[in-house]
């Protein structure tokens, strides 16, 4: 019997994970990647001895990673050299106050009580809610593959409406635990990981600060790109073939199925195709027009970011590995980003200094610094001036760092690489430059996200941030596994 072959479009986390599962089950798998290396938006820049992660910069939800590596027949702890980051973040507020988020409860109590009397008890209650949301959310919303509406709308899922608070607003929900707006910001900023504003995110996402403090924030030696390297190694060991510099020009279709893909004018045939490219991009650019691309364009998209990657000729040892500047006009920040598709007048910013955790990320006596400013995605009319917004964001970074006593960074930058939404679109084919794909608001959450399988072309499948279960590296591994299982079932005639 002829071995069935599967083509994977895109070597992102979901695509590589799916490829491993398929190859381990005996399928012939070829991964076609437009760039010259794997990883997708979880990328790495290397220059003059400095190494930068362009995507996620910390490992969160380690239990999910462990489960997904185990499903691949591997061990996360064996393939990654992990160290726990604690404090997880250093938060700096506009009034000069600071908060180091840590799993050390005595330290948390001492710090929180300086912000608001009685707030430590509120924090403990919030962690209890986060615990419930995490375990129910992962087991009932992330891990299941909802193949039809009856799976999702089953009576057994009805209690989730009050148990994980999907209908409650996350920021408004914080009033049950804290009065101080700085503390409300401190435990909702993680919603940005989903490309969401906490002013519209479901309260379900209290699971994120919970898992960070309960299960830890971790950093793999070599940076987050080492996860891509570990998965690529597993894929090659399983027999997966990678072809780089191979942008797919279109997916070849006939009637109700696909027969392969076109690369550089040549058709490569396949029994099934798995698209790990950004799902809206696939509909817009690789498939025949059928109205679905237009419907997808009307959905909500996540925000984007302007990123600065700086090689610096001196170390800034006082700069913690993960620093967040949370602006006092927290609500206006998200209004500017989500509604106005712009850069806030006083933006909240994230600074990453990976050499605090792994000295090999910078040459001896120097430093590697990443600065990230959340911004709106690209507008339909294309009127945003990204060069001007980039320059404004850079000045905001220098201004915020001066609050920490770092006054001379600009003079010590050897080189700068920047990403704007235009870069995210060009490098990774992300529609609107949205770094997290389709938004994770209530009507685009879980079962309501696009399915793994195309409704008409039944041997065309999807994995990645804009499909189920959603954005993020560990969820991309879940997505890859679930998409692979759909393909296995489809090609072995199991319905």
Short mmCIF file of C-alpha atoms in Angstrom, two decimals, residues 171-399:
data_model
loop_
_atom_site.label_atom_id
_atom_site.label_comp_id
_atom_site.label_asym_id
_atom_site.label_seq_id
_atom_site.Cartn_x
_atom_site.Cartn_y
_atom_site.Cartn_z
CA UNK A 171 -10.77 44.34 34.14
CA UNK A 172 -14.19 44.94 35.67
CA UNK A 173 -13.91 41.59 37.44
CA UNK A 174 -10.75 42.88 39.19
CA UNK A 175 -12.89 45.15 41.39
CA UNK A 176 -13.82 42.04 43.40
CA UNK A 177 -10.17 41.76 44.45
CA UNK A 178 -8.45 45.18 44.31
CA UNK A 179 -9.33 48.86 44.42
CA UNK A 180 -5.92 50.23 43.40
CA UNK A 181 -5.80 50.65 39.59
CA UNK A 182 -2.09 49.77 39.60
CA UNK A 183 -2.89 46.32 41.01
CA UNK A 184 -5.74 45.85 38.56
CA UNK A 185 -3.22 46.54 35.78
CA UNK A 186 -0.59 44.29 37.34
CA UNK A 187 -2.83 41.23 37.07
CA UNK A 188 -4.49 41.88 33.70
CA UNK A 189 -1.64 43.00 31.41
CA UNK A 190 -1.10 39.34 30.43
CA UNK A 191 -4.18 39.66 28.19
CA UNK A 192 -1.85 41.34 25.68
CA UNK A 193 -0.40 37.83 25.13
CA UNK A 194 -3.70 37.09 23.39
CA UNK A 195 -3.56 40.36 21.50
CA UNK A 196 -6.47 41.52 23.68
CA UNK A 197 -7.41 44.47 25.83
CA UNK A 198 -8.31 43.52 29.44
CA UNK A 199 -11.23 45.92 29.03
CA UNK A 200 -12.84 43.47 26.58
CA UNK A 201 -11.13 40.17 27.48
CA UNK A 202 -13.15 37.51 29.30
CA UNK A 203 -12.34 37.13 33.00
CA UNK A 204 -11.38 33.55 32.06
CA UNK A 205 -7.89 34.90 31.38
CA UNK A 206 -7.14 35.24 35.09
CA UNK A 207 -5.64 31.81 34.34
CA UNK A 208 -2.52 33.53 32.94
CA UNK A 209 -1.23 35.35 36.06
CA UNK A 210 -2.15 32.22 38.04
CA UNK A 211 -0.06 29.84 35.93
CA UNK A 212 2.87 32.27 35.89
CA UNK A 213 3.08 32.39 39.67
CA UNK A 214 1.92 28.83 40.43
CA UNK A 215 3.75 26.91 37.67
CA UNK A 216 6.47 29.43 37.01
CA UNK A 217 7.87 31.50 34.19
CA UNK A 218 10.83 29.73 32.63
CA UNK A 219 13.65 30.55 30.27
CA UNK A 220 15.36 27.98 28.06
CA UNK A 221 19.11 28.33 27.59
CA UNK A 222 19.68 29.77 24.14
CA UNK A 223 16.37 31.61 24.22
CA UNK A 224 12.90 30.63 23.10
CA UNK A 225 14.19 29.71 19.64
CA UNK A 226 15.73 26.64 21.27
CA UNK A 227 12.17 25.24 21.36
CA UNK A 228 12.01 25.54 17.57
CA UNK A 229 15.38 23.81 17.33
CA UNK A 230 14.26 20.99 19.64
CA UNK A 231 11.06 20.42 17.64
CA UNK A 232 12.92 20.57 14.31
CA UNK A 233 15.37 17.94 15.57
CA UNK A 234 12.49 15.67 16.63
CA UNK A 235 10.89 16.18 13.21
CA UNK A 236 14.03 15.25 11.32
CA UNK A 237 14.50 12.18 13.53
CA UNK A 238 10.92 11.16 12.64
CA UNK A 239 11.72 11.47 8.92
CA UNK A 240 10.13 14.84 8.13
CA UNK A 241 11.61 16.62 5.09
CA UNK A 242 12.06 20.40 5.27
CA UNK A 243 12.33 22.53 2.14
CA UNK A 244 13.25 26.16 2.85
CA UNK A 245 13.04 29.24 0.60
CA UNK A 246 9.91 27.60 -0.81
CA UNK A 247 6.99 30.06 -0.72
CA UNK A 248 3.73 28.37 -1.67
CA UNK A 249 2.02 30.35 -4.44
CA UNK A 250 -1.33 28.61 -4.36
CA UNK A 251 -3.14 25.52 -3.17
CA UNK A 252 -4.29 23.39 -6.12
CA UNK A 253 -7.95 22.42 -5.80
CA UNK A 254 -10.35 20.23 -7.73
CA UNK A 255 -14.04 20.07 -6.90
CA UNK A 256 -14.21 19.29 -3.15
CA UNK A 257 -10.57 18.43 -2.45
CA UNK A 258 -7.05 19.76 -2.84
CA UNK A 259 -4.46 17.91 -4.88
CA UNK A 260 -1.32 19.72 -3.76
CA UNK A 261 0.43 23.08 -3.84
CA UNK A 262 2.28 25.22 -6.34
CA UNK A 263 5.83 26.33 -5.55
CA UNK A 264 7.87 28.33 -8.09
CA UNK A 265 5.45 27.32 -10.82
CA UNK A 266 5.71 23.60 -10.06
CA UNK A 267 2.84 21.55 -8.62
CA UNK A 268 3.72 19.24 -5.73
CA UNK A 269 0.95 16.72 -5.19
CA UNK A 270 -0.24 15.50 -1.78
CA UNK A 271 -2.96 13.39 -0.22
CA UNK A 272 -3.58 16.15 2.31
CA UNK A 273 -2.36 19.71 2.86
CA UNK A 274 -1.92 21.31 6.28
CA UNK A 275 -1.65 25.11 6.24
CA UNK A 276 0.40 26.54 9.09
CA UNK A 277 0.57 29.89 7.33
CA UNK A 278 -1.65 32.59 8.87
CA UNK A 279 -5.18 31.31 8.24
CA UNK A 280 -6.63 34.58 6.87
CA UNK A 281 -3.61 34.80 4.51
CA UNK A 282 -4.34 31.30 3.19
CA UNK A 283 -7.93 32.24 2.33
CA UNK A 284 -6.90 35.59 0.82
CA UNK A 285 -3.93 34.45 -1.23
CA UNK A 286 -3.72 30.67 -1.70
CA UNK A 287 -7.31 29.52 -2.30
CA UNK A 288 -9.95 30.35 -4.95
CA UNK A 289 -12.12 33.27 -3.93
CA UNK A 290 -15.38 32.00 -2.41
CA UNK A 291 -16.41 34.77 -0.01
CA UNK A 292 -14.68 33.21 2.99
CA UNK A 293 -11.69 35.60 2.75
CA UNK A 294 -14.09 38.56 2.89
CA UNK A 295 -15.89 37.06 5.90
CA UNK A 296 -12.56 36.55 7.67
CA UNK A 297 -11.50 40.13 6.92
CA UNK A 298 -14.53 41.33 8.90
CA UNK A 299 -13.48 39.41 12.01
CA UNK A 300 -11.58 41.04 14.84
CA UNK A 301 -7.80 40.93 14.60
CA UNK A 302 -5.33 41.12 17.45
CA UNK A 303 -3.06 44.07 18.01
CA UNK A 304 0.51 44.27 16.77
CA UNK A 305 3.81 45.47 18.22
CA UNK A 306 6.76 47.65 17.34
CA UNK A 307 9.91 45.80 18.44
CA UNK A 308 13.45 47.13 18.87
CA UNK A 309 16.42 44.76 18.92
CA UNK A 310 19.52 46.49 20.22
CA UNK A 311 23.11 45.32 20.40
CA UNK A 312 24.64 47.40 23.21
CA UNK A 313 28.36 47.90 23.89
CA UNK A 314 28.07 47.82 27.70
CA UNK A 315 26.10 45.65 30.15
CA UNK A 316 23.17 47.06 32.13
CA UNK A 317 23.32 44.68 35.06
CA UNK A 318 20.65 46.56 37.02
CA UNK A 319 18.09 45.97 34.25
CA UNK A 320 16.02 42.89 35.20
CA UNK A 321 15.31 40.20 32.58
CA UNK A 322 11.63 41.16 32.20
CA UNK A 323 10.51 44.74 32.92
CA UNK A 324 7.05 46.11 32.24
CA UNK A 325 6.25 49.80 32.37
CA UNK A 326 2.51 50.06 33.03
CA UNK A 327 1.11 53.49 32.21
CA UNK A 328 -1.27 55.22 34.61
CA UNK A 329 -3.66 55.88 31.70
CA UNK A 330 -4.07 52.14 31.28
CA UNK A 331 -7.52 52.27 29.68
CA UNK A 332 -6.48 54.98 27.19
CA UNK A 333 -3.56 52.74 26.18
CA UNK A 334 -5.89 50.05 24.96
CA UNK A 335 -8.32 52.52 23.39
CA UNK A 336 -5.46 53.91 21.29
CA UNK A 337 -4.33 50.43 20.27
CA UNK A 338 -7.67 48.67 19.68
CA UNK A 339 -9.96 51.49 18.50
CA UNK A 340 -7.54 54.03 17.00
CA UNK A 341 -5.03 51.45 15.67
CA UNK A 342 -2.17 53.62 16.84
CA UNK A 343 0.56 54.06 19.46
CA UNK A 344 -0.67 55.44 22.81
CA UNK A 345 0.51 58.91 23.84
CA UNK A 346 2.04 57.35 26.98
CA UNK A 347 2.48 53.67 26.09
CA UNK A 348 2.95 50.71 28.37
CA UNK A 349 6.21 49.03 27.35
CA UNK A 350 8.06 45.74 27.81
CA UNK A 351 11.86 45.47 28.06
CA UNK A 352 13.69 42.14 27.86
CA UNK A 353 17.35 41.68 28.81
CA UNK A 354 18.03 37.99 28.02
CA UNK A 355 21.69 38.11 29.06
CA UNK A 356 20.54 38.44 32.70
CA UNK A 357 19.34 34.84 32.33
CA UNK A 358 21.76 33.44 29.74
CA UNK A 359 25.09 35.30 29.33
CA UNK A 360 25.59 33.66 25.91
CA UNK A 361 22.85 35.92 24.48
CA UNK A 362 25.39 38.81 24.36
CA UNK A 363 29.16 39.10 23.89
CA UNK A 364 31.19 39.42 27.09
CA UNK A 365 31.05 42.95 28.46
CA UNK A 366 28.09 43.89 26.26
CA UNK A 367 24.29 43.55 26.38
CA UNK A 368 21.34 42.43 24.28
CA UNK A 369 18.13 44.39 24.80
CA UNK A 370 14.66 43.98 23.27
CA UNK A 371 12.01 46.68 23.70
CA UNK A 372 8.38 46.11 22.68
CA UNK A 373 5.57 48.63 22.32
CA UNK A 374 2.06 47.25 21.63
CA UNK A 375 0.35 49.12 18.78
CA UNK A 376 -2.73 48.75 16.62
CA UNK A 377 -2.69 46.46 13.60
CA UNK A 378 -2.50 47.88 10.08
CA UNK A 379 -5.57 49.85 9.02
CA UNK A 380 -7.54 49.19 5.85
CA UNK A 381 -6.69 52.61 4.40
CA UNK A 382 -2.95 52.26 5.05
CA UNK A 383 -2.70 55.79 6.49
CA UNK A 384 -0.54 54.90 9.49
CA UNK A 385 2.98 56.36 9.34
CA UNK A 386 4.93 53.45 10.80
CA UNK A 387 8.32 55.19 10.52
CA UNK A 388 7.04 58.09 12.63
CA UNK A 389 5.30 55.78 15.12
CA UNK A 390 8.50 53.70 15.39
CA UNK A 391 10.53 56.83 16.18
CA UNK A 392 7.98 57.92 18.79
CA UNK A 393 8.05 54.47 20.39
CA UNK A 394 11.85 54.54 20.56
CA UNK A 395 11.80 57.87 22.44
CA UNK A 396 9.20 56.50 24.86
CA UNK A 397 11.50 53.54 25.62
CA UNK A 398 14.44 55.83 26.44
CA UNK A 399 12.14 58.06 28.55
#
